[in-house]
Amino acid sequence: MSIKSALRKNKTNILELKKMKKDGVPVTWITAYDYPLAYVAEQIGMDMILVGDSGGMVQLGYQTTHPVTMDEMIVLAKAARRGAPNTFIIGDMPQGAYEPSERDAVMNALRFIKEAGCDAVKCEGGRRMASKIKAIADAGILVMGHLGLTPQSASSFGGYRVQGKTKQSFDETFEDAVALQEAGVFGILLEAMPSEPAGQIAKQLEVPILGIGAGDQVDGQLVIMHDVLGLYQPFRPWFAKCYIAEVAKQFSDYLINLEDHRKTGREERKDGLLVLAQMAIGKYVEEVKDKSFPGETYSYPIKADELKHIKESKYWK
Ligand code: KIV
């Protein structure tokens, strides 16, 4: 993608997402939690932005996503909205914002919509959260589900582990996905699953199935901004790709050829990290659209005997 902005003409909507699924056009999705990087995502023409509760870690420095509060998420989401006024933004419901009751779920989802200007919200959990998710959908708020590795409840399945690798795990994820679709979600994010089981779910569900670390057979990809740009030091999942090395030469050539535009001192100066970020994020978009990312390199492998066993599931078609 060229450094020139590739602005979308219209904000993504759920009809377009459905059409993209039908036509096999992958959805591009990235997290952003602040004004400058949301701005870059919009300049690139990203299909969707997630203000993830991962922002609690990568942006605010907590060790897990547990401490981040609804008030903090609203600050992050407002900043992202200011940077990307014309992009479909999803606010991620933090732990504690939706589990206690249907009323909590609706009230906090409304905060993302009314205070931060988000277009939709996301909640983790399948059947056990379906009534809260249905309450949000029934209130007329677009809600996305999140299955597979769900960080807020990771300790209940023994930590940060790949999901969907056994028949039981596949069956449970499949049943959860169907329950979420019935509850009224407009899409489901699958996190950390091998391509084939994730692809089965994408094939059989009507709503778009997005993936993060869920291989290349789903309907679109989500990445964490701080992984793409190498901005977060403590941890990077191995399915995450940092694009900086691939665009470093392009960036240095660009700088060498850059004219000095200083005249009044107030011109836009495209000579810094935002340009590098734009190149890296642009490359991510390009690779998702031409289906070269995630490929095998950034997908979880599954052994032939494990896959054979999963294929015996009554849900496998
Ligand atoms: O908070 C987030 O960014 C997420 C991803 C880790 C899937 O929910």
mmCIF file of C-alpha atoms and ligand atoms in Angstrom:
data_model
loop_
_atom_site.group_PDB
_atom_site.id
_atom_site.type_symbol
_atom_site.label_atom_id
_atom_site.label_comp_id
_atom_site.label_asym_id
_atom_site.label_seq_id
_atom_site.Cartn_x
_atom_site.Cartn_y
_atom_site.Cartn_z
ATOM 1 C CA MET A 1 0.000 0.000 0.000
ATOM 2 C CA SER A 2 1.325 3.432 -0.876
ATOM 3 C CA ILE A 3 2.079 5.990 1.787
ATOM 4 C CA LYS A 4 -0.805 8.042 0.368
ATOM 5 C CA SER A 5 -3.908 7.578 2.451
ATOM 6 C CA ALA A 6 -6.330 4.926 1.303
ATOM 7 C CA LEU A 7 -9.324 6.327 3.149
ATOM 8 C CA ARG A 8 -12.440 4.217 3.119
ATOM 9 C CA LYS A 9 -15.345 6.064 1.553
ATOM 10 C CA ASN A 10 -17.795 4.884 4.195
ATOM 11 C CA LYS A 11 -17.544 3.485 7.668
ATOM 12 C CA THR A 12 -17.860 -0.320 7.676
ATOM 13 C CA ASN A 13 -21.318 -1.584 8.630
ATOM 14 C CA ILE A 14 -22.723 -4.998 9.403
ATOM 15 C CA LEU A 15 -24.237 -5.452 5.943
ATOM 16 C CA GLU A 16 -20.829 -4.855 4.401
ATOM 17 C CA LEU A 17 -19.237 -7.301 6.840
ATOM 18 C CA LYS A 18 -21.762 -9.960 5.820
ATOM 19 C CA LYS A 19 -21.087 -9.276 2.147
ATOM 20 C CA MET A 20 -17.335 -9.508 2.718
ATOM 21 C CA LYS A 21 -17.862 -12.930 4.284
ATOM 22 C CA LYS A 22 -20.024 -14.043 1.364
ATOM 23 C CA ASP A 23 -17.521 -12.737 -1.214
ATOM 24 C CA GLY A 24 -14.459 -14.111 0.615
ATOM 25 C CA VAL A 25 -12.947 -10.660 1.190
ATOM 26 C CA PRO A 26 -10.987 -10.749 4.471
ATOM 27 C CA VAL A 27 -11.780 -8.113 7.087
ATOM 28 C CA THR A 28 -8.850 -6.092 8.470
ATOM 29 C CA TRP A 29 -9.012 -5.246 12.133
ATOM 30 C CA ILE A 30 -6.471 -3.795 14.532
ATOM 31 C CA THR A 31 -6.469 -2.563 18.105
ATOM 32 C CA ALA A 32 -5.870 1.101 18.931
ATOM 33 C CA TYR A 33 -6.159 2.858 22.247
ATOM 34 C CA ASP A 34 -5.038 6.376 21.507
ATOM 35 C CA TYR A 35 -5.421 9.282 19.117
ATOM 36 C CA PRO A 36 -2.244 8.973 16.984
ATOM 37 C CA LEU A 37 -2.414 5.266 16.162
ATOM 38 C CA ALA A 38 -6.186 5.251 15.636
ATOM 39 C CA TYR A 39 -5.537 8.146 13.223
ATOM 40 C CA VAL A 40 -2.999 6.057 11.316
ATOM 41 C CA ALA A 41 -5.361 3.061 11.197
ATOM 42 C CA GLU A 42 -8.038 5.272 9.660
ATOM 43 C CA GLN A 43 -5.608 6.786 7.138
ATOM 44 C CA ILE A 44 -4.767 3.264 5.984
ATOM 45 C CA GLY A 45 -8.444 2.399 5.521
ATOM 46 C CA MET A 46 -8.699 -0.246 8.239
ATOM 47 C CA ASP A 47 -12.080 -2.002 8.214
ATOM 48 C CA MET A 48 -12.446 -1.954 12.011
ATOM 49 C CA ILE A 49 -10.660 -0.827 15.169
ATOM 50 C CA LEU A 50 -10.882 -2.599 18.520
ATOM 51 C CA VAL A 51 -10.295 -0.622 21.689
ATOM 52 C CA GLY A 52 -9.314 -3.840 23.435
ATOM 53 C CA ASP A 53 -8.953 -4.418 27.138
ATOM 54 C CA SER A 54 -5.439 -5.471 26.072
ATOM 55 C CA GLY A 55 -4.952 -1.700 26.257
ATOM 56 C CA GLY A 56 -4.861 -2.204 30.020
ATOM 57 C CA MET A 57 -1.580 -4.055 29.465
ATOM 58 C CA VAL A 58 0.057 -2.557 26.386
ATOM 59 C CA GLN A 59 -1.057 1.030 26.897
ATOM 60 C CA LEU A 60 -1.527 1.381 30.653
ATOM 61 C CA GLY A 61 1.100 -1.093 31.827
ATOM 62 C CA TYR A 62 -0.965 -3.494 33.950
ATOM 63 C CA GLN A 63 0.393 -7.041 34.031
ATOM 64 C CA THR A 64 -2.911 -8.584 32.915
ATOM 65 C CA THR A 65 -6.210 -7.332 31.531
ATOM 66 C CA HIS A 66 -7.973 -7.852 34.873
ATOM 67 C CA PRO A 67 -7.374 -4.446 36.506
ATOM 68 C CA VAL A 68 -8.513 -2.207 33.660
ATOM 69 C CA THR A 69 -11.786 -0.470 34.514
ATOM 70 C CA MET A 70 -14.749 0.725 32.516
ATOM 71 C CA ASP A 71 -13.743 4.350 33.209
ATOM 72 C CA GLU A 72 -10.236 3.707 31.854
ATOM 73 C CA MET A 73 -11.649 1.933 28.794
ATOM 74 C CA ILE A 74 -13.859 4.945 28.099
ATOM 75 C CA VAL A 75 -10.837 7.282 28.154
ATOM 76 C CA LEU A 76 -8.986 5.003 25.708
ATOM 77 C CA ALA A 77 -12.037 4.629 23.456
ATOM 78 C CA LYS A 78 -12.700 8.375 23.351
ATOM 79 C CA ALA A 79 -9.103 9.010 22.298
ATOM 80 C CA ALA A 80 -9.310 6.348 19.588
ATOM 81 C CA ARG A 81 -12.577 7.831 18.336
ATOM 82 C CA ARG A 82 -10.999 11.299 18.090
ATOM 83 C CA GLY A 83 -8.195 9.807 15.987
ATOM 84 C CA ALA A 84 -10.524 7.770 13.757
ATOM 85 C CA PRO A 85 -13.843 9.602 13.457
ATOM 86 C CA ASN A 86 -14.931 7.611 10.386
ATOM 87 C CA THR A 87 -13.903 4.087 11.321
ATOM 88 C CA PHE A 88 -16.070 1.316 12.786
ATOM 89 C CA ILE A 89 -14.849 1.109 16.391
ATOM 90 C CA ILE A 90 -15.611 -1.693 18.825
ATOM 91 C CA GLY A 91 -15.230 -1.101 22.565
ATOM 92 C CA ASP A 92 -14.098 -4.126 24.552
ATOM 93 C CA MET A 93 -16.098 -4.729 27.724
ATOM 94 C CA PRO A 94 -13.554 -5.159 30.539
ATOM 95 C CA GLN A 95 -13.849 -7.828 33.197
ATOM 96 C CA GLY A 96 -16.617 -6.912 35.628
ATOM 97 C CA ALA A 97 -18.544 -4.762 33.164
ATOM 98 C CA TYR A 98 -21.036 -7.404 31.989
ATOM 99 C CA GLU A 99 -20.833 -10.596 34.056
ATOM 100 C CA PRO A 100 -22.777 -9.441 37.153
ATOM 101 C CA SER A 101 -26.137 -8.822 35.466
ATOM 102 C CA GLU A 102 -27.926 -8.104 32.218
ATOM 103 C CA ARG A 103 -28.533 -4.572 33.430
ATOM 104 C CA ASP A 104 -24.784 -4.014 34.027
ATOM 105 C CA ALA A 105 -24.072 -5.414 30.579
ATOM 106 C CA VAL A 106 -26.509 -3.048 28.847
ATOM 107 C CA MET A 107 -25.558 0.019 30.911
ATOM 108 C CA ASN A 108 -21.825 -0.429 30.295
ATOM 109 C CA ALA A 109 -22.319 -1.216 26.611
ATOM 110 C CA LEU A 110 -24.303 2.029 26.398
ATOM 111 C CA ARG A 111 -21.389 3.923 27.939
ATOM 112 C CA PHE A 112 -19.164 2.839 25.039
ATOM 113 C CA ILE A 113 -21.798 4.016 22.567
ATOM 114 C CA LYS A 114 -22.935 7.251 24.221
ATOM 115 C CA GLU A 115 -19.765 8.508 25.950
ATOM 116 C CA ALA A 116 -17.060 7.235 23.617
ATOM 117 C CA GLY A 117 -18.932 7.152 20.298
ATOM 118 C CA CYS A 118 -18.185 3.469 19.647
ATOM 119 C CA ASP A 119 -20.172 1.594 17.021
ATOM 120 C CA ALA A 120 -20.271 -1.735 18.834
ATOM 121 C CA VAL A 121 -18.972 -3.629 21.854
ATOM 122 C CA LYS A 122 -17.294 -6.986 22.391
ATOM 123 C CA CYS A 123 -17.758 -9.463 25.268
ATOM 124 C CA GLU A 124 -15.856 -12.635 26.090
ATOM 125 C CA GLY A 125 -17.615 -15.945 26.753
ATOM 126 C CA GLY A 126 -20.077 -18.314 25.120
ATOM 127 C CA ARG A 127 -23.187 -19.982 26.553
ATOM 128 C CA ARG A 128 -22.361 -18.818 30.083
ATOM 129 C CA MET A 129 -22.515 -15.165 28.916
ATOM 130 C CA ALA A 130 -25.272 -15.586 26.306
ATOM 131 C CA SER A 131 -28.021 -13.966 28.403
ATOM 132 C CA LYS A 132 -25.888 -10.814 28.970
ATOM 133 C CA ILE A 133 -24.934 -10.687 25.307
ATOM 134 C CA LYS A 134 -28.562 -11.144 24.251
ATOM 135 C CA ALA A 135 -29.595 -8.310 26.578
ATOM 136 C CA ILE A 136 -27.072 -6.014 24.853
ATOM 137 C CA ALA A 137 -28.263 -7.082 21.390
ATOM 138 C CA ASP A 138 -31.914 -6.672 22.447
ATOM 139 C CA ALA A 139 -31.095 -3.123 23.544
ATOM 140 C CA GLY A 140 -30.219 -2.431 19.923
ATOM 141 C CA ILE A 141 -26.447 -2.353 20.470
ATOM 142 C CA LEU A 142 -24.152 -4.198 18.083
ATOM 143 C CA VAL A 143 -22.249 -6.823 20.030
ATOM 144 C CA MET A 144 -19.436 -9.129 19.008
ATOM 145 C CA GLY A 145 -18.616 -12.394 20.792
ATOM 146 C CA HIS A 146 -15.154 -13.653 21.713
ATOM 147 C CA LEU A 147 -14.363 -17.375 22.047
ATOM 148 C CA GLY A 148 -11.334 -19.651 22.122
ATOM 149 C CA LEU A 149 -8.674 -18.248 24.394
ATOM 150 C CA THR A 150 -10.550 -15.635 26.408
ATOM 151 C CA PRO A 151 -7.944 -13.785 28.505
ATOM 152 C CA GLN A 152 -10.395 -12.540 31.163
ATOM 153 C CA SER A 153 -11.215 -16.130 32.158
ATOM 154 C CA ALA A 154 -7.947 -17.802 31.057
ATOM 155 C CA SER A 155 -7.240 -19.147 34.533
ATOM 156 C CA SER A 156 -10.442 -21.219 34.382
ATOM 157 C CA PHE A 157 -8.926 -23.284 31.573
ATOM 158 C CA GLY A 158 -5.405 -23.420 32.970
ATOM 159 C CA GLY A 159 -3.844 -20.239 31.585
ATOM 160 C CA TYR A 160 -3.099 -18.866 28.125
ATOM 161 C CA ARG A 161 -3.524 -22.034 26.053
ATOM 162 C CA VAL A 162 -4.377 -22.786 22.444
ATOM 163 C CA GLN A 163 -8.025 -23.864 22.169
ATOM 164 C CA GLY A 164 -9.930 -26.120 19.774
ATOM 165 C CA LYS A 165 -7.177 -28.752 19.581
ATOM 166 C CA THR A 166 -9.300 -31.597 20.939
ATOM 167 C CA LYS A 167 -12.713 -32.842 19.876
ATOM 168 C CA GLN A 168 -14.187 -31.752 23.194
ATOM 169 C CA SER A 169 -12.737 -28.257 22.939
ATOM 170 C CA PHE A 170 -13.903 -27.960 19.307
ATOM 171 C CA ASP A 171 -17.421 -29.159 20.211
ATOM 172 C CA GLU A 172 -17.655 -26.710 23.093
ATOM 173 C CA THR A 173 -16.435 -23.797 20.997
ATOM 174 C CA PHE A 174 -18.847 -24.740 18.219
ATOM 175 C CA GLU A 175 -21.795 -24.905 20.619
ATOM 176 C CA ASP A 176 -20.767 -21.581 22.153
ATOM 177 C CA ALA A 177 -20.548 -19.990 18.696
ATOM 178 C CA VAL A 178 -24.049 -21.194 17.781
ATOM 179 C CA ALA A 179 -25.389 -19.897 21.124
ATOM 180 C CA LEU A 180 -23.811 -16.481 20.506
ATOM 181 C CA GLN A 181 -25.230 -16.317 17.006
ATOM 182 C CA GLU A 182 -28.669 -17.106 18.434
ATOM 183 C CA ALA A 183 -28.141 -14.441 21.108
ATOM 184 C CA GLY A 184 -27.759 -11.873 18.324
ATOM 185 C CA VAL A 185 -24.027 -11.164 17.895
ATOM 186 C CA PHE A 186 -23.005 -9.591 14.577
ATOM 187 C CA GLY A 187 -19.707 -11.464 14.573
ATOM 188 C CA ILE A 188 -17.444 -13.645 16.675
ATOM 189 C CA LEU A 189 -13.736 -13.355 17.371
ATOM 190 C CA LEU A 190 -11.866 -16.649 17.782
ATOM 191 C CA GLU A 191 -8.574 -16.375 19.625
ATOM 192 C CA ALA A 192 -5.713 -18.897 19.527
ATOM 193 C CA MET A 193 -7.064 -21.877 17.589
ATOM 194 C CA PRO A 194 -5.522 -23.877 14.762
ATOM 195 C CA SER A 195 -6.764 -22.958 11.257
ATOM 196 C CA GLU A 196 -8.846 -26.019 10.482
ATOM 197 C CA PRO A 197 -11.200 -26.050 13.493
ATOM 198 C CA ALA A 198 -11.513 -22.256 13.332
ATOM 199 C CA GLY A 199 -12.261 -22.533 9.604
ATOM 200 C CA GLN A 200 -14.989 -25.119 10.256
ATOM 201 C CA ILE A 201 -16.724 -22.690 12.572
ATOM 202 C CA ALA A 202 -16.386 -19.880 10.011
ATOM 203 C CA LYS A 203 -17.787 -22.143 7.307
ATOM 204 C CA GLN A 204 -20.873 -23.126 9.258
ATOM 205 C CA LEU A 205 -21.826 -19.908 11.050
ATOM 206 C CA GLU A 206 -23.722 -17.178 9.237
ATOM 207 C CA VAL A 207 -22.072 -14.290 11.072
ATOM 208 C CA PRO A 208 -18.494 -13.253 10.201
ATOM 209 C CA ILE A 209 -15.878 -15.133 12.219
ATOM 210 C CA LEU A 210 -12.732 -13.098 12.820
ATOM 211 C CA GLY A 211 -9.513 -14.553 14.145
ATOM 212 C CA ILE A 212 -6.490 -13.591 16.177
ATOM 213 C CA GLY A 213 -4.050 -16.466 16.093
ATOM 214 C CA ALA A 214 -6.831 -18.540 14.493
ATOM 215 C CA GLY A 215 -5.266 -19.181 11.101
ATOM 216 C CA ASP A 216 -6.261 -18.217 7.605
ATOM 217 C CA GLN A 217 -9.598 -19.983 7.127
ATOM 218 C CA VAL A 218 -11.634 -17.401 9.040
ATOM 219 C CA ASP A 219 -13.350 -14.310 7.626
ATOM 220 C CA GLY A 220 -10.856 -11.710 8.802
ATOM 221 C CA GLN A 221 -7.906 -10.965 11.045
ATOM 222 C CA LEU A 222 -7.351 -8.984 14.215
ATOM 223 C CA VAL A 223 -3.884 -7.943 15.391
ATOM 224 C CA ILE A 224 -2.660 -5.994 18.383
ATOM 225 C CA MET A 225 -1.221 -2.638 17.318
ATOM 226 C CA HIS A 226 1.657 -2.940 19.781
ATOM 227 C CA ASP A 227 2.674 -6.314 18.279
ATOM 228 C CA VAL A 228 2.625 -4.948 14.716
ATOM 229 C CA LEU A 229 4.832 -2.025 15.750
ATOM 230 C CA GLY A 230 6.957 -3.799 18.380
ATOM 231 C CA LEU A 231 5.831 -1.386 21.088
ATOM 232 C CA TYR A 232 5.261 -3.872 23.886
ATOM 233 C CA GLN A 233 8.296 -5.536 25.404
ATOM 234 C CA PRO A 234 7.135 -8.012 28.109
ATOM 235 C CA PHE A 235 5.339 -10.501 25.882
ATOM 236 C CA ARG A 236 4.460 -11.230 22.274
ATOM 237 C CA PRO A 237 2.458 -14.308 21.254
ATOM 238 C CA TRP A 238 4.312 -16.173 18.550
ATOM 239 C CA PHE A 239 1.385 -15.889 16.124
ATOM 240 C CA ALA A 240 1.852 -12.098 16.249
ATOM 241 C CA LYS A 241 3.940 -10.451 13.533
ATOM 242 C CA CYS A 242 5.982 -7.314 13.987
ATOM 243 C CA TYR A 243 6.168 -5.546 10.602
ATOM 244 C CA ILE A 244 8.880 -3.004 11.408
ATOM 245 C CA ALA A 245 11.833 -4.943 9.984
ATOM 246 C CA GLU A 246 9.996 -5.392 6.670
ATOM 247 C CA VAL A 247 9.337 -1.688 6.196
ATOM 248 C CA ALA A 248 12.529 -0.262 7.721
ATOM 249 C CA LYS A 249 14.309 0.106 4.373
ATOM 250 C CA GLN A 250 11.252 1.686 2.741
ATOM 251 C CA PHE A 251 11.137 4.147 5.662
ATOM 252 C CA SER A 252 14.810 5.027 5.429
ATOM 253 C CA ASP A 253 14.574 5.518 1.620
ATOM 254 C CA TYR A 254 11.524 7.697 2.194
ATOM 255 C CA LEU A 255 13.370 9.886 4.698
ATOM 256 C CA ILE A 256 16.393 10.274 2.439
ATOM 257 C CA ASN A 257 14.178 11.514 -0.379
ATOM 258 C CA LEU A 258 12.082 13.772 1.806
ATOM 259 C CA GLU A 259 12.151 17.453 1.038
ATOM 260 C CA ASP A 260 12.370 19.956 3.848
ATOM 261 C CA HIS A 261 8.922 21.498 3.869
ATOM 262 C CA ARG A 262 9.466 24.030 6.669
ATOM 263 C CA LYS A 263 7.921 27.318 5.677
ATOM 264 C CA THR A 264 5.626 28.677 8.295
ATOM 265 C CA GLY A 265 6.438 25.992 10.833
ATOM 266 C CA ARG A 266 2.883 24.686 10.942
ATOM 267 C CA GLU A 267 2.756 22.402 7.925
ATOM 268 C CA GLU A 268 2.054 18.712 8.278
ATOM 269 C CA ARG A 269 5.482 17.105 8.620
ATOM 270 C CA LYS A 270 5.447 13.511 7.505
ATOM 271 C CA ASP A 271 8.907 12.663 8.774
ATOM 272 C CA GLY A 272 8.526 10.562 11.914
ATOM 273 C CA LEU A 273 7.147 7.511 13.652
ATOM 274 C CA LEU A 274 3.629 7.966 12.294
ATOM 275 C CA VAL A 275 4.959 7.413 8.773
ATOM 276 C CA LEU A 276 6.765 4.260 9.900
ATOM 277 C CA ALA A 277 3.589 3.078 11.649
ATOM 278 C CA GLN A 278 1.581 3.812 8.513
ATOM 279 C CA MET A 279 3.973 1.712 6.434
ATOM 280 C CA ALA A 280 3.891 -1.192 8.909
ATOM 281 C CA ILE A 281 0.114 -1.148 9.330
ATOM 282 C CA GLY A 282 -0.313 -0.706 5.576
ATOM 283 C CA LYS A 283 1.748 -3.844 5.010
ATOM 284 C CA TYR A 284 -0.448 -5.751 7.469
ATOM 285 C CA VAL A 285 -3.576 -4.645 5.567
ATOM 286 C CA GLU A 286 -1.995 -5.613 2.259
ATOM 287 C CA GLU A 287 -1.068 -9.073 3.562
ATOM 288 C CA VAL A 288 -4.529 -9.737 4.986
ATOM 289 C CA LYS A 289 -6.249 -8.631 1.801
ATOM 290 C CA ASP A 290 -3.958 -10.756 -0.418
ATOM 291 C CA LYS A 291 -4.293 -13.611 2.114
ATOM 292 C CA SER A 292 -0.558 -13.996 2.738
ATOM 293 C CA PHE A 293 -1.032 -13.222 6.459
ATOM 294 C CA PRO A 294 -1.241 -15.184 8.715
ATOM 295 C CA GLY A 295 -0.208 -18.126 6.516
ATOM 296 C CA GLU A 296 1.360 -21.162 8.156
ATOM 297 C CA THR A 297 4.094 -19.121 9.823
ATOM 298 C CA TYR A 298 1.715 -17.195 12.062
ATOM 299 C CA SER A 299 -0.857 -19.957 12.666
ATOM 300 C CA TYR A 300 -0.947 -22.644 15.323
ATOM 301 C CA PRO A 301 -0.071 -26.073 13.941
ATOM 302 C CA ILE A 302 -2.174 -29.119 14.675
ATOM 303 C CA LYS A 303 -0.963 -32.704 14.475
ATOM 304 C CA ALA A 304 -2.584 -34.987 11.890
ATOM 305 C CA ASP A 305 -3.894 -37.414 14.543
ATOM 306 C CA GLU A 306 -5.405 -34.540 16.583
ATOM 307 C CA LEU A 307 -7.143 -33.188 13.488
ATOM 308 C CA LYS A 308 -8.398 -36.656 12.520
ATOM 309 C CA HIS A 309 -9.976 -36.979 15.957
ATOM 310 C CA ILE A 310 -11.644 -33.538 15.770
ATOM 311 C CA LYS A 311 -13.041 -34.422 12.359
ATOM 312 C CA GLU A 312 -15.037 -37.195 14.065
ATOM 313 C CA SER A 313 -17.098 -34.492 15.785
ATOM 314 C CA LYS A 314 -20.822 -34.545 14.994
ATOM 315 C CA TYR A 315 -20.454 -30.858 14.147
ATOM 316 C CA TRP A 316 -17.764 -31.300 11.482
ATOM 317 C CA LYS A 317 -19.076 -30.965 7.926
HETATM 318 O O1 KIV B 1 -8.337 -6.842 24.238
HETATM 319 C C1 KIV B 1 -8.015 -7.260 23.132
HETATM 320 O O2 KIV B 1 -7.234 -6.681 22.390
HETATM 321 C C2 KIV B 1 -8.593 -8.525 22.724
HETATM 322 C C3 KIV B 1 -7.698 -9.378 21.897
HETATM 323 C C4 KIV B 1 -6.601 -9.949 22.713
HETATM 324 C C5 KIV B 1 -8.430 -10.439 21.226
HETATM 325 O O3 KIV B 1 -9.653 -8.883 23.135
#
